[in-house]
Each structure stands twice: as structure tokens, then as C-alpha cells.
């Protein structure tokens, strides 16, 4: 009975640590709008180079954007594991390495935010910790490889003397605030999760990344991209950010429907 109770408590801690309500980190209506624009941008980025189920050209349909402390999109990247023949080339890893390589003298990213279409894996999350990224907002929860943030923050010494303390969070050192992970409240995220769960029930061996090459997933990504191009700003101070986001998907692609 104690073992069952302990397992339940551990599971609850992981859930609470890995995902917080997006409003807890957003603070203001202006930030909520920025979060929405940037998540729409990440989905649109993937759609602009969509990989079909029979393709192994670039990588999986996952994308990430990096937003500076000045609230501008300064870098973007897509998963490229096939193109590079390197399984470490996830979109978030490419995002951070490319931006740091292009900005000599910069080695950490305090007060930067990463928006990514799929919950980051252990590798991507670990790199976020090491670069001092302050916050990540993700779209779809990864039913296969998710929960990495919660696992790295888990303090198992509380119930096991031989356990581990949380992994060092360099964001606390560099930005003087704890690394935050939040699941986006965009409806497309929930739609993708539900559709993915249904697909997995039909085919238990299906992975999240396999589902993301389906026509069903593509349709949801298209809806997100259309919202981006039709988005009506509530706060004028976010106009430059919206311009940055729309540059990730050519307007003619939206008009022609040539995805």
C-alpha cells in the first residue's frame, strides 16, 4: 500500500512540475497575446516545410522559435534528423545552437523564451537548463517522451535518502528566476493531443512523431497558420512581433493553399 501511495505522489509531483498553467507565467494580457502569436508562429513554421508520411527528407514536423527579452523572434528552427542524419538535431537544439553560433560572445540565454510545437524531450530540456533559458511554452504534450522538465526538477530525496536533488537550473543563476515550463492554451494543442491519443488507441505502436505526419495533424496546423495571418492585434506594442511571426510563412502560400 505504501508503495502504491508513493508512486501516486511521485506521479502527481511530476505532473505539477512539468506543466503549469500558462497564465501563471504570462502575468499580463499583453504577454498572453505574445504567447498566442509565438505559438501560432511555431505551427506555421512547420507547415511551411511540411513532411508527408512517406517522406524522410528533413525530419519530423516539429518546430521552435526563440524570442528575445525585447519580445522579437530572433531565431527559428525545424526538426532535421533526416536531413542531417543526426538524431540529436531536434528543433529546439538547432534553435539554441544556431542562435549562439551566430552571436559570438553569447553563451547563455537568460530572459529568452522558446516556443515549440511539441513538449521538449530530455535532451532539449537539458540544453535549455544549461543555456539558462528562462521559459519554454509548448503546444502538444508528448505522450511518448514527455515530462522531462518535471523529471529534472524532481527532488526524490524527500522520500528516498539515496535519491537525487533537482538538476541545477542555470536560469536561476543567470536570470534570477526559476526556469518555467507552460503548456499553451491554444485550442489547436488540445485538438492535436486528442487526435493523437485516438490514433494511438487504434495503433498502439504509433509514436507522437509518426502522428505528426498525418493529414489530420496537417489540417490542424493549417488552422493555426490561417489564424496567424488573420490575427487582429489587441495590443499595438505587439505589432513588431506579429510581423516577425508572419515572415515565417509567405502570404502567397496561405492564399494559394500550397502547403
PDB file of C-alpha atoms in Angstrom:
ATOM      1  CA  UNK A   1       0.000   0.000   0.000  1.00  0.00           C
ATOM      2  CA  UNK A   2       2.864   2.365   0.878  1.00  0.00           C
ATOM      3  CA  UNK A   3       4.498   1.656  -2.470  1.00  0.00           C
ATOM      4  CA  UNK A   4       1.261   2.493  -4.319  1.00  0.00           C
ATOM      5  CA  UNK A   5       0.841   5.712  -2.346  1.00  0.00           C
ATOM      6  CA  UNK A   6       4.436   6.695  -3.005  1.00  0.00           C
ATOM      7  CA  UNK A   7       4.058   6.025  -6.739  1.00  0.00           C
ATOM      8  CA  UNK A   8       0.915   8.151  -6.816  1.00  0.00           C
ATOM      9  CA  UNK A   9       2.649  11.038  -5.048  1.00  0.00           C
ATOM     10  CA  UNK A  10       5.617  10.872  -7.420  1.00  0.00           C
ATOM     11  CA  UNK A  11       3.282  10.943 -10.419  1.00  0.00           C
ATOM     12  CA  UNK A  12       1.445  13.973  -9.061  1.00  0.00           C
ATOM     13  CA  UNK A  13       4.704  15.838  -8.427  1.00  0.00           C
ATOM     14  CA  UNK A  14       5.870  15.157 -11.986  1.00  0.00           C
ATOM     15  CA  UNK A  15       2.628  16.496 -13.406  1.00  0.00           C
ATOM     16  CA  UNK A  16       2.754  19.647 -11.298  1.00  0.00           C
ATOM     17  CA  UNK A  17       6.412  20.315 -12.087  1.00  0.00           C
ATOM     18  CA  UNK A  18       6.331  19.576 -15.794  1.00  0.00           C
ATOM     19  CA  UNK A  19       3.300  21.671 -16.678  1.00  0.00           C
ATOM     20  CA  UNK A  20       1.970  24.836 -15.134  1.00  0.00           C
ATOM     21  CA  UNK A  21      -0.972  26.935 -16.258  1.00  0.00           C
ATOM     22  CA  UNK A  22       0.252  29.304 -18.933  1.00  0.00           C
ATOM     23  CA  UNK A  23      -1.331  32.216 -17.108  1.00  0.00           C
ATOM     24  CA  UNK A  24       0.974  31.620 -14.147  1.00  0.00           C
ATOM     25  CA  UNK A  25       3.963  32.658 -16.237  1.00  0.00           C
ATOM     26  CA  UNK A  26       2.239  35.097 -18.557  1.00  0.00           C
ATOM     27  CA  UNK A  27       1.272  37.732 -15.957  1.00  0.00           C
ATOM     28  CA  UNK A  28      -0.320  40.260 -18.309  1.00  0.00           C
ATOM     29  CA  UNK A  29      -2.858  40.301 -21.170  1.00  0.00           C
ATOM     30  CA  UNK A  30      -0.087  41.660 -23.413  1.00  0.00           C
ATOM     31  CA  UNK A  31       2.085  38.630 -22.617  1.00  0.00           C
ATOM     32  CA  UNK A  32      -0.820  36.283 -23.197  1.00  0.00           C
ATOM     33  CA  UNK A  33      -1.175  37.760 -26.675  1.00  0.00           C
ATOM     34  CA  UNK A  34       2.558  37.362 -27.290  1.00  0.00           C
ATOM     35  CA  UNK A  35       2.329  33.728 -26.220  1.00  0.00           C
ATOM     36  CA  UNK A  36      -0.505  33.150 -28.673  1.00  0.00           C
ATOM     37  CA  UNK A  37       1.278  34.833 -31.583  1.00  0.00           C
ATOM     38  CA  UNK A  38       4.513  32.929 -30.990  1.00  0.00           C
ATOM     39  CA  UNK A  39       2.825  29.538 -30.731  1.00  0.00           C
ATOM     40  CA  UNK A  40       0.931  30.243 -33.952  1.00  0.00           C
ATOM     41  CA  UNK A  41       4.295  31.158 -35.476  1.00  0.00           C
ATOM     42  CA  UNK A  42       5.815  27.831 -34.438  1.00  0.00           C
ATOM     43  CA  UNK A  43       2.964  25.854 -36.003  1.00  0.00           C
ATOM     44  CA  UNK A  44       3.131  27.965 -39.170  1.00  0.00           C
ATOM     45  CA  UNK A  45       6.885  27.437 -39.405  1.00  0.00           C
ATOM     46  CA  UNK A  46       6.408  23.678 -39.524  1.00  0.00           C
ATOM     47  CA  UNK A  47       3.590  23.923 -42.042  1.00  0.00           C
ATOM     48  CA  UNK A  48       5.780  25.902 -44.452  1.00  0.00           C
ATOM     49  CA  UNK A  49       8.006  22.813 -44.856  1.00  0.00           C
ATOM     50  CA  UNK A  50       5.565  20.005 -44.112  1.00  0.00           C
ATOM     51  CA  UNK A  51       6.900  16.460 -44.294  1.00  0.00           C
ATOM     52  CA  UNK A  52       4.444  13.858 -45.550  1.00  0.00           C
ATOM     53  CA  UNK A  53       4.167  10.389 -44.013  1.00  0.00           C
ATOM     54  CA  UNK A  54       6.149   8.773 -46.830  1.00  0.00           C
ATOM     55  CA  UNK A  55       8.970  11.351 -46.685  1.00  0.00           C
ATOM     56  CA  UNK A  56      12.281  11.156 -44.871  1.00  0.00           C
ATOM     57  CA  UNK A  57      13.803  14.332 -46.247  1.00  0.00           C
ATOM     58  CA  UNK A  58      14.177  16.899 -43.459  1.00  0.00           C
ATOM     59  CA  UNK A  59      12.828  15.464 -40.228  1.00  0.00           C
ATOM     60  CA  UNK A  60       9.738  15.383 -38.043  1.00  0.00           C
ATOM     61  CA  UNK A  61       7.006  18.019 -38.145  1.00  0.00           C
ATOM     62  CA  UNK A  62       8.213  19.877 -35.081  1.00  0.00           C
ATOM     63  CA  UNK A  63       9.330  23.497 -34.951  1.00  0.00           C
ATOM     64  CA  UNK A  64      10.578  26.065 -32.454  1.00  0.00           C
ATOM     65  CA  UNK A  65      11.030  29.826 -32.278  1.00  0.00           C
ATOM     66  CA  UNK A  66      13.250  31.846 -29.964  1.00  0.00           C
ATOM     67  CA  UNK A  67      12.003  35.142 -28.561  1.00  0.00           C
ATOM     68  CA  UNK A  68      14.382  37.729 -27.133  1.00  0.00           C
ATOM     69  CA  UNK A  69      13.899  39.745 -23.929  1.00  0.00           C
ATOM     70  CA  UNK A  70      12.789  42.575 -26.266  1.00  0.00           C
ATOM     71  CA  UNK A  71       9.899  40.367 -27.473  1.00  0.00           C
ATOM     72  CA  UNK A  72      11.201  39.787 -31.005  1.00  0.00           C
ATOM     73  CA  UNK A  73      11.536  36.465 -32.821  1.00  0.00           C
ATOM     74  CA  UNK A  74      15.285  36.204 -33.304  1.00  0.00           C
ATOM     75  CA  UNK A  75      15.666  32.609 -34.499  1.00  0.00           C
ATOM     76  CA  UNK A  76      13.618  29.663 -35.695  1.00  0.00           C
ATOM     77  CA  UNK A  77      14.338  26.017 -36.486  1.00  0.00           C
ATOM     78  CA  UNK A  78      12.668  22.798 -37.566  1.00  0.00           C
ATOM     79  CA  UNK A  79      13.493  19.223 -36.634  1.00  0.00           C
ATOM     80  CA  UNK A  80      16.105  17.987 -39.132  1.00  0.00           C
ATOM     81  CA  UNK A  81      17.112  14.494 -38.028  1.00  0.00           C
ATOM     82  CA  UNK A  82      16.848  13.023 -41.542  1.00  0.00           C
ATOM     83  CA  UNK A  83      18.488  15.878 -43.427  1.00  0.00           C
ATOM     84  CA  UNK A  84      21.489  15.862 -41.093  1.00  0.00           C
ATOM     85  CA  UNK A  85      21.428  12.100 -40.434  1.00  0.00           C
ATOM     86  CA  UNK A  86      21.818  13.060 -36.789  1.00  0.00           C
ATOM     87  CA  UNK A  87      19.197  12.106 -34.200  1.00  0.00           C
ATOM     88  CA  UNK A  88      20.195  14.986 -31.916  1.00  0.00           C
ATOM     89  CA  UNK A  89      19.016  17.599 -34.395  1.00  0.00           C
ATOM     90  CA  UNK A  90      15.702  18.374 -32.767  1.00  0.00           C
ATOM     91  CA  UNK A  91      14.199  21.781 -33.460  1.00  0.00           C
ATOM     92  CA  UNK A  92      14.910  23.244 -30.001  1.00  0.00           C
ATOM     93  CA  UNK A  93      18.531  22.085 -30.028  1.00  0.00           C
ATOM     94  CA  UNK A  94      19.066  23.525 -33.501  1.00  0.00           C
ATOM     95  CA  UNK A  95      17.377  26.742 -32.405  1.00  0.00           C
ATOM     96  CA  UNK A  96      19.751  27.326 -29.493  1.00  0.00           C
ATOM     97  CA  UNK A  97      22.948  26.191 -31.214  1.00  0.00           C
ATOM     98  CA  UNK A  98      22.269  28.236 -34.355  1.00  0.00           C
ATOM     99  CA  UNK A  99      21.486  31.403 -32.429  1.00  0.00           C
ATOM    100  CA  UNK A 100      24.508  31.092 -30.154  1.00  0.00           C
ATOM    101  CA  UNK A 101      26.779  30.326 -33.133  1.00  0.00           C
ATOM    102  CA  UNK A 102      25.501  33.417 -34.967  1.00  0.00           C
ATOM    103  CA  UNK A 103      26.054  35.655 -31.943  1.00  0.00           C
ATOM    104  CA  UNK A 104      29.691  35.317 -30.960  1.00  0.00           C
ATOM    105  CA  UNK A 105      30.359  36.106 -27.339  1.00  0.00           C
ATOM    106  CA  UNK A 106      26.896  34.987 -26.292  1.00  0.00           C
ATOM    107  CA  UNK A 107      26.885  31.709 -24.392  1.00  0.00           C
ATOM    108  CA  UNK A 108      23.714  31.895 -22.299  1.00  0.00           C
ATOM    109  CA  UNK A 109      20.106  32.884 -22.975  1.00  0.00           C
ATOM    110  CA  UNK A 110      18.612  34.344 -19.788  1.00  0.00           C
ATOM    111  CA  UNK A 111      15.225  36.038 -20.222  1.00  0.00           C
ATOM    112  CA  UNK A 112      14.756  34.324 -23.606  1.00  0.00           C
ATOM    113  CA  UNK A 113      11.652  32.227 -24.259  1.00  0.00           C
ATOM    114  CA  UNK A 114      11.356  29.191 -26.509  1.00  0.00           C
ATOM    115  CA  UNK A 115       8.044  28.300 -28.138  1.00  0.00           C
ATOM    116  CA  UNK A 116       7.918  24.786 -29.512  1.00  0.00           C
ATOM    117  CA  UNK A 117       5.115  22.765 -31.091  1.00  0.00           C
ATOM    118  CA  UNK A 118       5.870  19.593 -29.121  1.00  0.00           C
ATOM    119  CA  UNK A 119       6.801  19.199 -25.462  1.00  0.00           C
ATOM    120  CA  UNK A 120      10.625  19.159 -25.247  1.00  0.00           C
ATOM    121  CA  UNK A 121      12.425  15.877 -24.666  1.00  0.00           C
ATOM    122  CA  UNK A 122      15.109  15.273 -22.025  1.00  0.00           C
ATOM    123  CA  UNK A 123      17.912  16.319 -24.400  1.00  0.00           C
ATOM    124  CA  UNK A 124      16.275  19.607 -25.404  1.00  0.00           C
ATOM    125  CA  UNK A 125      15.236  20.382 -21.840  1.00  0.00           C
ATOM    126  CA  UNK A 126      18.753  19.706 -20.579  1.00  0.00           C
ATOM    127  CA  UNK A 127      20.172  22.165 -23.093  1.00  0.00           C
ATOM    128  CA  UNK A 128      17.621  24.769 -22.011  1.00  0.00           C
ATOM    129  CA  UNK A 129      18.812  24.301 -18.433  1.00  0.00           C
ATOM    130  CA  UNK A 130      22.475  24.680 -19.439  1.00  0.00           C
ATOM    131  CA  UNK A 131      21.904  27.787 -21.567  1.00  0.00           C
ATOM    132  CA  UNK A 132      19.846  29.453 -18.853  1.00  0.00           C
ATOM    133  CA  UNK A 133      16.677  29.829 -20.955  1.00  0.00           C
ATOM    134  CA  UNK A 134      14.072  31.323 -18.654  1.00  0.00           C
ATOM    135  CA  UNK A 135      10.896  29.833 -20.085  1.00  0.00           C
ATOM    136  CA  UNK A 136       9.523  27.346 -22.581  1.00  0.00           C
ATOM    137  CA  UNK A 137       5.961  27.267 -23.868  1.00  0.00           C
ATOM    138  CA  UNK A 138       4.983  24.110 -25.719  1.00  0.00           C
ATOM    139  CA  UNK A 139       1.969  23.106 -27.715  1.00  0.00           C
ATOM    140  CA  UNK A 140       1.224  19.410 -27.793  1.00  0.00           C
ATOM    141  CA  UNK A 141       2.121  17.152 -24.885  1.00  0.00           C
ATOM    142  CA  UNK A 142       4.390  14.291 -25.968  1.00  0.00           C
ATOM    143  CA  UNK A 143       2.679  11.072 -24.924  1.00  0.00           C
ATOM    144  CA  UNK A 144       5.874   9.119 -25.639  1.00  0.00           C
ATOM    145  CA  UNK A 145       8.800  11.230 -24.386  1.00  0.00           C
ATOM    146  CA  UNK A 146       7.240  13.998 -22.312  1.00  0.00           C
ATOM    147  CA  UNK A 147       7.614  15.066 -18.697  1.00  0.00           C
ATOM    148  CA  UNK A 148      11.315  15.924 -18.981  1.00  0.00           C
ATOM    149  CA  UNK A 149      11.054  19.240 -17.127  1.00  0.00           C
ATOM    150  CA  UNK A 150       9.275  17.622 -14.195  1.00  0.00           C
ATOM    151  CA  UNK A 151      11.816  14.818 -14.024  1.00  0.00           C
ATOM    152  CA  UNK A 152      14.761  17.213 -13.969  1.00  0.00           C
ATOM    153  CA  UNK A 153      13.094  19.283 -11.236  1.00  0.00           C
ATOM    154  CA  UNK A 154      12.072  16.290  -9.150  1.00  0.00           C
ATOM    155  CA  UNK A 155      13.598  16.079  -5.659  1.00  0.00           C
ATOM    156  CA  UNK A 156      13.477  12.372  -4.870  1.00  0.00           C
ATOM    157  CA  UNK A 157      15.499  12.833  -1.664  1.00  0.00           C
ATOM    158  CA  UNK A 158      12.274  13.922   0.018  1.00  0.00           C
ATOM    159  CA  UNK A 159      11.162  10.288   0.234  1.00  0.00           C
ATOM    160  CA  UNK A 160      14.359   8.402  -0.593  1.00  0.00           C
ATOM    161  CA  UNK A 161      17.659   9.178   1.172  1.00  0.00           C
ATOM    162  CA  UNK A 162      19.506   7.645  -1.767  1.00  0.00           C
ATOM    163  CA  UNK A 163      17.578   9.762  -4.269  1.00  0.00           C
ATOM    164  CA  UNK A 164      18.597  12.891  -6.151  1.00  0.00           C
ATOM    165  CA  UNK A 165      18.101  16.605  -5.724  1.00  0.00           C
ATOM    166  CA  UNK A 166      16.722  18.602  -8.707  1.00  0.00           C
ATOM    167  CA  UNK A 167      19.083  19.112 -11.618  1.00  0.00           C
ATOM    168  CA  UNK A 168      20.870  22.504 -11.462  1.00  0.00           C
ATOM    169  CA  UNK A 169      18.750  25.242 -13.036  1.00  0.00           C
ATOM    170  CA  UNK A 170      21.141  27.813 -14.523  1.00  0.00           C
ATOM    171  CA  UNK A 171      18.264  30.160 -15.266  1.00  0.00           C
ATOM    172  CA  UNK A 172      18.097  30.802 -11.536  1.00  0.00           C
ATOM    173  CA  UNK A 173      21.761  31.833 -11.568  1.00  0.00           C
ATOM    174  CA  UNK A 174      21.707  33.937 -14.739  1.00  0.00           C
ATOM    175  CA  UNK A 175      18.212  35.427 -14.765  1.00  0.00           C
ATOM    176  CA  UNK A 176      17.495  35.189 -11.037  1.00  0.00           C
ATOM    177  CA  UNK A 177      14.293  33.285 -11.631  1.00  0.00           C
ATOM    178  CA  UNK A 178      13.362  29.649 -11.925  1.00  0.00           C
ATOM    179  CA  UNK A 179      13.044  28.001 -15.332  1.00  0.00           C
ATOM    180  CA  UNK A 180       9.376  27.843 -16.226  1.00  0.00           C
ATOM    181  CA  UNK A 181       7.551  25.406 -18.482  1.00  0.00           C
ATOM    182  CA  UNK A 182       3.993  26.070 -19.592  1.00  0.00           C
ATOM    183  CA  UNK A 183       1.601  24.283 -21.890  1.00  0.00           C
ATOM    184  CA  UNK A 184      -0.053  26.637 -24.370  1.00  0.00           C
ATOM    185  CA  UNK A 185      -3.786  27.114 -24.086  1.00  0.00           C
ATOM    186  CA  UNK A 186      -4.298  27.335 -27.856  1.00  0.00           C
ATOM    187  CA  UNK A 187      -7.215  25.085 -28.883  1.00  0.00           C
ATOM    188  CA  UNK A 188      -5.050  23.508 -31.594  1.00  0.00           C
ATOM    189  CA  UNK A 189      -2.815  21.977 -28.926  1.00  0.00           C
ATOM    190  CA  UNK A 190      -5.727  20.164 -27.331  1.00  0.00           C
ATOM    191  CA  UNK A 191      -7.068  19.098 -30.725  1.00  0.00           C
ATOM    192  CA  UNK A 192      -3.697  17.581 -31.613  1.00  0.00           C
ATOM    193  CA  UNK A 193      -3.453  15.741 -28.296  1.00  0.00           C
ATOM    194  CA  UNK A 194      -6.932  14.267 -28.611  1.00  0.00           C
ATOM    195  CA  UNK A 195      -6.408  13.229 -32.228  1.00  0.00           C
ATOM    196  CA  UNK A 196      -3.024  11.702 -31.367  1.00  0.00           C
ATOM    197  CA  UNK A 197      -4.470   9.750 -28.423  1.00  0.00           C
ATOM    198  CA  UNK A 198      -7.228   8.365 -30.643  1.00  0.00           C
ATOM    199  CA  UNK A 199      -4.708   7.361 -33.298  1.00  0.00           C
ATOM    200  CA  UNK A 200      -2.614   5.581 -30.664  1.00  0.00           C
ATOM    201  CA  UNK A 201      -5.635   3.653 -29.443  1.00  0.00           C
ATOM    202  CA  UNK A 202      -6.175   2.442 -32.988  1.00  0.00           C
ATOM    203  CA  UNK A 203      -2.475   1.641 -33.412  1.00  0.00           C
ATOM    204  CA  UNK A 204      -0.688   1.182 -30.059  1.00  0.00           C
ATOM    205  CA  UNK A 205       2.779   1.154 -31.660  1.00  0.00           C
ATOM    206  CA  UNK A 206       2.258   4.643 -33.146  1.00  0.00           C
ATOM    207  CA  UNK A 207       4.604   7.344 -31.875  1.00  0.00           C
ATOM    208  CA  UNK A 208       3.709  11.000 -31.460  1.00  0.00           C
ATOM    209  CA  UNK A 209       6.173  11.956 -34.203  1.00  0.00           C
ATOM    210  CA  UNK A 210       4.501   9.477 -36.581  1.00  0.00           C
ATOM    211  CA  UNK A 211       1.109  11.019 -35.915  1.00  0.00           C
ATOM    212  CA  UNK A 212       2.533  14.454 -36.714  1.00  0.00           C
ATOM    213  CA  UNK A 213       2.971  13.390 -40.337  1.00  0.00           C
ATOM    214  CA  UNK A 214      -0.710  12.556 -40.722  1.00  0.00           C
ATOM    215  CA  UNK A 215      -3.233  14.506 -42.786  1.00  0.00           C
ATOM    216  CA  UNK A 216      -5.258  15.030 -39.597  1.00  0.00           C
ATOM    217  CA  UNK A 217      -2.327  16.771 -37.907  1.00  0.00           C
ATOM    218  CA  UNK A 218      -1.632  18.845 -41.016  1.00  0.00           C
ATOM    219  CA  UNK A 219      -5.200  20.139 -41.079  1.00  0.00           C
ATOM    220  CA  UNK A 220      -4.857  21.413 -37.505  1.00  0.00           C
ATOM    221  CA  UNK A 221      -1.544  23.089 -38.330  1.00  0.00           C
ATOM    222  CA  UNK A 222      -3.235  24.776 -41.290  1.00  0.00           C
ATOM    223  CA  UNK A 223      -5.919  26.169 -38.986  1.00  0.00           C
ATOM    224  CA  UNK A 224      -3.219  27.659 -36.754  1.00  0.00           C
ATOM    225  CA  UNK A 225      -1.447  29.232 -39.734  1.00  0.00           C
ATOM    226  CA  UNK A 226      -4.680  30.774 -41.002  1.00  0.00           C
ATOM    227  CA  UNK A 227      -5.311  32.301 -37.597  1.00  0.00           C
ATOM    228  CA  UNK A 228      -1.838  33.842 -37.651  1.00  0.00           C
ATOM    229  CA  UNK A 229      -2.479  35.578 -40.985  1.00  0.00           C
ATOM    230  CA  UNK A 230      -5.914  36.750 -39.902  1.00  0.00           C
ATOM    231  CA  UNK A 231      -4.929  37.711 -36.395  1.00  0.00           C
ATOM    232  CA  UNK A 232      -6.251  41.044 -35.109  1.00  0.00           C
ATOM    233  CA  UNK A 233      -3.958  42.657 -32.568  1.00  0.00           C
ATOM    234  CA  UNK A 234      -5.375  43.784 -29.263  1.00  0.00           C
ATOM    235  CA  UNK A 235      -2.169  45.465 -28.113  1.00  0.00           C
ATOM    236  CA  UNK A 236      -0.232  47.693 -30.558  1.00  0.00           C
ATOM    237  CA  UNK A 237       3.048  47.054 -28.723  1.00  0.00           C
ATOM    238  CA  UNK A 238       2.972  43.515 -30.153  1.00  0.00           C
ATOM    239  CA  UNK A 239       2.863  44.656 -33.788  1.00  0.00           C
ATOM    240  CA  UNK A 240       6.570  44.011 -34.481  1.00  0.00           C
ATOM    241  CA  UNK A 241       6.282  40.536 -33.004  1.00  0.00           C
ATOM    242  CA  UNK A 242       3.324  39.773 -35.264  1.00  0.00           C
ATOM    243  CA  UNK A 243       5.355  40.967 -38.260  1.00  0.00           C
ATOM    244  CA  UNK A 244       8.187  38.635 -37.240  1.00  0.00           C
ATOM    245  CA  UNK A 245       5.767  35.726 -36.938  1.00  0.00           C
ATOM    246  CA  UNK A 246       4.144  36.267 -40.332  1.00  0.00           C
ATOM    247  CA  UNK A 247       7.532  36.291 -42.047  1.00  0.00           C
ATOM    248  CA  UNK A 248       7.852  32.592 -41.232  1.00  0.00           C
ATOM    249  CA  UNK A 249       5.070  31.706 -43.700  1.00  0.00           C
ATOM    250  CA  UNK A 250       4.916  33.507 -47.079  1.00  0.00           C
ATOM    251  CA  UNK A 251       1.494  35.068 -47.611  1.00  0.00           C
ATOM    252  CA  UNK A 252       1.258  33.640 -51.135  1.00  0.00           C
ATOM    253  CA  UNK A 253       1.483  30.181 -49.595  1.00  0.00           C
ATOM    254  CA  UNK A 254      -1.537  30.984 -47.446  1.00  0.00           C
ATOM    255  CA  UNK A 255      -3.509  32.433 -50.362  1.00  0.00           C
ATOM    256  CA  UNK A 256      -2.756  29.549 -52.730  1.00  0.00           C
ATOM    257  CA  UNK A 257      -3.122  26.902 -50.055  1.00  0.00           C
ATOM    258  CA  UNK A 258       0.140  25.494 -51.388  1.00  0.00           C
ATOM    259  CA  UNK A 259       1.352  23.791 -48.249  1.00  0.00           C
TER     260      UNK A 259
END
